[in-house]
PDB file of C-alpha atoms in Angstrom:
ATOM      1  CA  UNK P   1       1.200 -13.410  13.216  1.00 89.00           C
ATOM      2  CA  UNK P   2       2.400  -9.819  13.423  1.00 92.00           C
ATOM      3  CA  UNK P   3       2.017  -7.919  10.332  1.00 95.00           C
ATOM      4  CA  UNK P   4       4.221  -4.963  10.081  1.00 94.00           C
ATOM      5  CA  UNK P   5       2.439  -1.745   8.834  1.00 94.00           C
ATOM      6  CA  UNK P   6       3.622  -0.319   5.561  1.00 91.00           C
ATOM      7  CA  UNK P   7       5.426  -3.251   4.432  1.00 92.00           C
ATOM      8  CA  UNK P   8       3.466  -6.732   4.680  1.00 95.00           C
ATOM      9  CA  UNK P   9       1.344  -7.614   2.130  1.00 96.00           C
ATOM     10  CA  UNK P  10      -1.791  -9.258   2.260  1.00 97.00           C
ATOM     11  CA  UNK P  11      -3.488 -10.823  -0.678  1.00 97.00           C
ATOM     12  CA  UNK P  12      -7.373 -11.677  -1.051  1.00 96.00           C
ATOM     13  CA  UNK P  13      -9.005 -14.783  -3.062  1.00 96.00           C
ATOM     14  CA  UNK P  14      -9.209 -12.527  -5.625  1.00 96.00           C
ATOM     15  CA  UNK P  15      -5.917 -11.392  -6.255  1.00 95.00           C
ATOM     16  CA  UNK P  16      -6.207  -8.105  -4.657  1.00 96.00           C
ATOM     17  CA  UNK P  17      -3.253  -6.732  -2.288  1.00 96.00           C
ATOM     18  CA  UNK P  18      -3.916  -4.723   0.931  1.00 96.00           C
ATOM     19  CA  UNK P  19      -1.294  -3.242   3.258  1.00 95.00           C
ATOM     20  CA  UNK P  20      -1.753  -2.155   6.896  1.00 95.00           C
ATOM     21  CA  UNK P  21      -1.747   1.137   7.540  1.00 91.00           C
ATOM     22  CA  UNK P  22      -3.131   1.115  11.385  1.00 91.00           C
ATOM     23  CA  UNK P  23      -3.072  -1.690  14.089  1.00 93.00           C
ATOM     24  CA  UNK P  24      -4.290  -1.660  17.697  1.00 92.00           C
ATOM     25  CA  UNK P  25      -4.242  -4.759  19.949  1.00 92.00           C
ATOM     26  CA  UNK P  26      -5.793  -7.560  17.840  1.00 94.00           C
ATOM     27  CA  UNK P  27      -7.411  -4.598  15.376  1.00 94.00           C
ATOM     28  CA  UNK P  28      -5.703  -4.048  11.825  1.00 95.00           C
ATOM     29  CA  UNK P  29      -6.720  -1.403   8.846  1.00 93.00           C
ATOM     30  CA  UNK P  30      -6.034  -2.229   5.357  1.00 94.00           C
ATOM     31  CA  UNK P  31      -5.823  -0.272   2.235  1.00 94.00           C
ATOM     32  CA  UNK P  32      -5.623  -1.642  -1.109  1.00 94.00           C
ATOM     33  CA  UNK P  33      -2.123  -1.937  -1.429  1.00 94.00           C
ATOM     34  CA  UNK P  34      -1.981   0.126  -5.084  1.00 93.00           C
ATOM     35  CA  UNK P  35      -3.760   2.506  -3.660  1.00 91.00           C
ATOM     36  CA  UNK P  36      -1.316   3.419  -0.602  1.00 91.00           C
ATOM     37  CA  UNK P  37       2.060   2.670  -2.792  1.00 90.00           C
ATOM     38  CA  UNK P  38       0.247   5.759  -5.091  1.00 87.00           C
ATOM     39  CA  UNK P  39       0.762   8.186  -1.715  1.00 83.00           C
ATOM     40  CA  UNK P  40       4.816   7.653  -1.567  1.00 80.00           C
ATOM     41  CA  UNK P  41       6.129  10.045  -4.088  1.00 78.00           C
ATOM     42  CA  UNK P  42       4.954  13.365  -5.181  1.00 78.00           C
ATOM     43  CA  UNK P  43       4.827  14.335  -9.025  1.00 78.00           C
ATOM     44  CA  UNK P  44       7.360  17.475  -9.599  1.00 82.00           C
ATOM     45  CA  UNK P  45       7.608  18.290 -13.407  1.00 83.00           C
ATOM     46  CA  UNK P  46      11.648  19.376 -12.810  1.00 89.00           C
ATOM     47  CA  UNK P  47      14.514  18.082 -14.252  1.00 93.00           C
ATOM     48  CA  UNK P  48      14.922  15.758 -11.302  1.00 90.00           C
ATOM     49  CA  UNK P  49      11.651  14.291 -11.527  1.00 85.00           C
ATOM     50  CA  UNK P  50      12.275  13.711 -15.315  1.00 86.00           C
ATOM     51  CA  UNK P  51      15.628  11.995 -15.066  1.00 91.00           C
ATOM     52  CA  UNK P  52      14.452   9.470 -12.378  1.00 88.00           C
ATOM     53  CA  UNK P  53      11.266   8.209 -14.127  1.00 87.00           C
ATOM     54  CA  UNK P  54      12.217   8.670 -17.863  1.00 90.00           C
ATOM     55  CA  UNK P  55      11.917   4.990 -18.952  1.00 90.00           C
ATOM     56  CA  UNK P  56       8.137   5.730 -18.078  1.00 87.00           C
ATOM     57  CA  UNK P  57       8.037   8.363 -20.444  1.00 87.00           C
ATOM     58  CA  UNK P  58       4.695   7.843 -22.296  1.00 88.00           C
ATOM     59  CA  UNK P  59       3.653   5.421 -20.170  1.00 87.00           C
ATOM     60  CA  UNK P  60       0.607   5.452 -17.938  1.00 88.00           C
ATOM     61  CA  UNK P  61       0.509   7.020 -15.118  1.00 85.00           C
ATOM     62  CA  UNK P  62      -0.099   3.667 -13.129  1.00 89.00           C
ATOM     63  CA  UNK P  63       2.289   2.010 -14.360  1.00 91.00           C
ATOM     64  CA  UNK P  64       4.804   3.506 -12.100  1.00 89.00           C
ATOM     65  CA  UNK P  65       2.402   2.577  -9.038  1.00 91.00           C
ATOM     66  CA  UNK P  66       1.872  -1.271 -10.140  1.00 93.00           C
ATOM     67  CA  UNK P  67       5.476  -1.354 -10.958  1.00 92.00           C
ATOM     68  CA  UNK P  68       6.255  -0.441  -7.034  1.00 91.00           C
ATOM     69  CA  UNK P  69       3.826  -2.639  -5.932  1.00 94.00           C
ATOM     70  CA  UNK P  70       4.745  -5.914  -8.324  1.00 92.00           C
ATOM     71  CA  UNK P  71       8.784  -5.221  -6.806  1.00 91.00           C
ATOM     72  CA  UNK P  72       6.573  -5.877  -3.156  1.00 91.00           C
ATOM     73  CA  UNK P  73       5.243  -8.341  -3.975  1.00 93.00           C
ATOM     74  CA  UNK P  74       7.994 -10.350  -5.575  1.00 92.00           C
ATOM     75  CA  UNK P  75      10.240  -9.415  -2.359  1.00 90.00           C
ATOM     76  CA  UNK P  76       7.184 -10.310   0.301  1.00 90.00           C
ATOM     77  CA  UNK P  77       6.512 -13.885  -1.677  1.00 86.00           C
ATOM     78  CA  UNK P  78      10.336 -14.616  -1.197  1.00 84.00           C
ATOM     79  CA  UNK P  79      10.384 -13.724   2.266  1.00 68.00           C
ATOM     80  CA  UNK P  80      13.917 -12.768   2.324  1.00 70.00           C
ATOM     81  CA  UNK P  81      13.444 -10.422   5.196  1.00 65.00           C
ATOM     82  CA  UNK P  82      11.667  -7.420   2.565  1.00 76.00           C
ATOM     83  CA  UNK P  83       7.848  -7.752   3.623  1.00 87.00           C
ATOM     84  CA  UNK P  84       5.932 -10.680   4.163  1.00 93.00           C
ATOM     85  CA  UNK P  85       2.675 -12.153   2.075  1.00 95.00           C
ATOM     86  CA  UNK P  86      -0.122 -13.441   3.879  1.00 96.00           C
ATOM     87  CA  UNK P  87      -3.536 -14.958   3.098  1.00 96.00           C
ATOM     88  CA  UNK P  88      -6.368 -12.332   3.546  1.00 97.00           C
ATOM     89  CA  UNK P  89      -8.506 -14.971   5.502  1.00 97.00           C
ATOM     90  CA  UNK P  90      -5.707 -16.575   7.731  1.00 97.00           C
ATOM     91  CA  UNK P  91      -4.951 -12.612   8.731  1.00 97.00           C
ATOM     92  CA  UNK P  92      -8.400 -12.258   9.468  1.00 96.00           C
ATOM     93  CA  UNK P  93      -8.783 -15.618  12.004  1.00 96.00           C
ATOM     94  CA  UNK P  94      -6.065 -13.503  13.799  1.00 96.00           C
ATOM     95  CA  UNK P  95      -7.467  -9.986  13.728  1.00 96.00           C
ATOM     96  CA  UNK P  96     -10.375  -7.641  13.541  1.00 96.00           C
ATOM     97  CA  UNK P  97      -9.857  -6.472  10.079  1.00 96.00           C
ATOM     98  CA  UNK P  98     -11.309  -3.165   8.763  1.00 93.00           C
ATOM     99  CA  UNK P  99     -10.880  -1.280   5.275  1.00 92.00           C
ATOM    100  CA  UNK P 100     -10.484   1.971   4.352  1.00 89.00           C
ATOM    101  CA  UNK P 101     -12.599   2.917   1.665  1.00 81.00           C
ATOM    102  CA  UNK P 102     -10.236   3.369  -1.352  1.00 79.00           C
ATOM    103  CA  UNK P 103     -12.013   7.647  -2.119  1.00 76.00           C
ATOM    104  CA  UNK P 104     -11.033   8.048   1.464  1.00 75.00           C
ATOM    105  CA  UNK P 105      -7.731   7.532   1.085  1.00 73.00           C
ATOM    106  CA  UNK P 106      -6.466  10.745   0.242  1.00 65.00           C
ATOM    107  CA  UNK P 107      -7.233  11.928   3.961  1.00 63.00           C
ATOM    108  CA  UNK P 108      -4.847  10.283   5.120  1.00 57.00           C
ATOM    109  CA  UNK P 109      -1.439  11.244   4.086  1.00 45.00           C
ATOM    110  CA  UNK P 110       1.456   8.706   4.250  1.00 48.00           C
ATOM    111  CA  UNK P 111       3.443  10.604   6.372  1.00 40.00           C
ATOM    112  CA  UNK P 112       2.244   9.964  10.516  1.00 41.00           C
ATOM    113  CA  UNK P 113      -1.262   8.980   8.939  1.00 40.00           C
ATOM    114  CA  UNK P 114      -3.024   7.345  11.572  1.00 38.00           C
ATOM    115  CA  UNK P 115      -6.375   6.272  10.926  1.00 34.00           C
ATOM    116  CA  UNK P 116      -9.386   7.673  12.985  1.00 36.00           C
ATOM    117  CA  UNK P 117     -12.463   5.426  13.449  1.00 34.00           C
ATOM    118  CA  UNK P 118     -14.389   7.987  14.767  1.00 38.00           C
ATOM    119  CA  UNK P 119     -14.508  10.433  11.696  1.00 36.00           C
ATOM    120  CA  UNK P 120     -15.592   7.329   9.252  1.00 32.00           C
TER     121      UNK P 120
END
C-alpha cells in the first residue's frame, strides 16, 4: 500500500474521509479530508472570485468545500488513476497512523506544510 499525500482518500467505519498530509517510513498523518480540501483556495471578494463561484451564490459556505471533496471521492472510488480510496483499518494494519487534531489545522498551511511531532 502506498498512499500518496494530498490525493488518496481514506474512509473510516463511520463515513468520515481523511487525507495524508505527512508520511515517514511506515508513519502516516491524516487530516479529516473536509477539513484540508477547506485550505486550497483563498476567499478574494473581486470580480474574479465572483465569476468562478457564482452558482454558489447564497449558498453555504461549505458547500463549496464538500462539493470538492464529494468530486474526490467519486474519482478515488473509480480508481481511474485520480486518487485512490482505502479502508481506514486496512491503512492502519500497514502504518502507524496519527491525526491531526482538526483546531490545529490552521498551523499548517497547504503550501510545504509538513507536520512537526514535536510541537503537538
Amino acid at each position: 500500500m502506498n498512499i500518496e499525500l494530498y490525493k488518496d482518500l481514506i474512509k473510516d467505519e463511520r463515513g468520515n474521509y481523511y487525507v495524508a498530509v505527512h508520511k515517514e517510513d511506515n508513519e502516516l498523518t491524516l487530516v479529516n479530508a473536509m477539513l484540508e480540501r477547506s485550505y486550497q483556495d483563498l476567499l478574494e471578494f473581486n470580480e474574479a472570485f465572483k465569476k468562478k463561484y457564482a452558482e454558489y451564490e447564497h449558498q453555504f459556505i461549505g458547500k463549496v468545500v464538500m462539493d470538492k471533496l464529494r468530486h474526490d471521492v467519486v474519482f478515488a472510488s473509480n480508481e481511474d488513476g485520480h486518487g485512490r480510496m482505502y479502508n481506514l483499518a486496512a491503512v492502519a494494519g500497514d502504518y502507524k497512523v496519527t491525526f491531526i487534531d482538526m483546531i490545529e489545522f490552521y498551523r499548517n498551511p497547504r503550501v510545504g506544510r509538513s507536520y512537526d511531532h514535536d510541537s503537538h
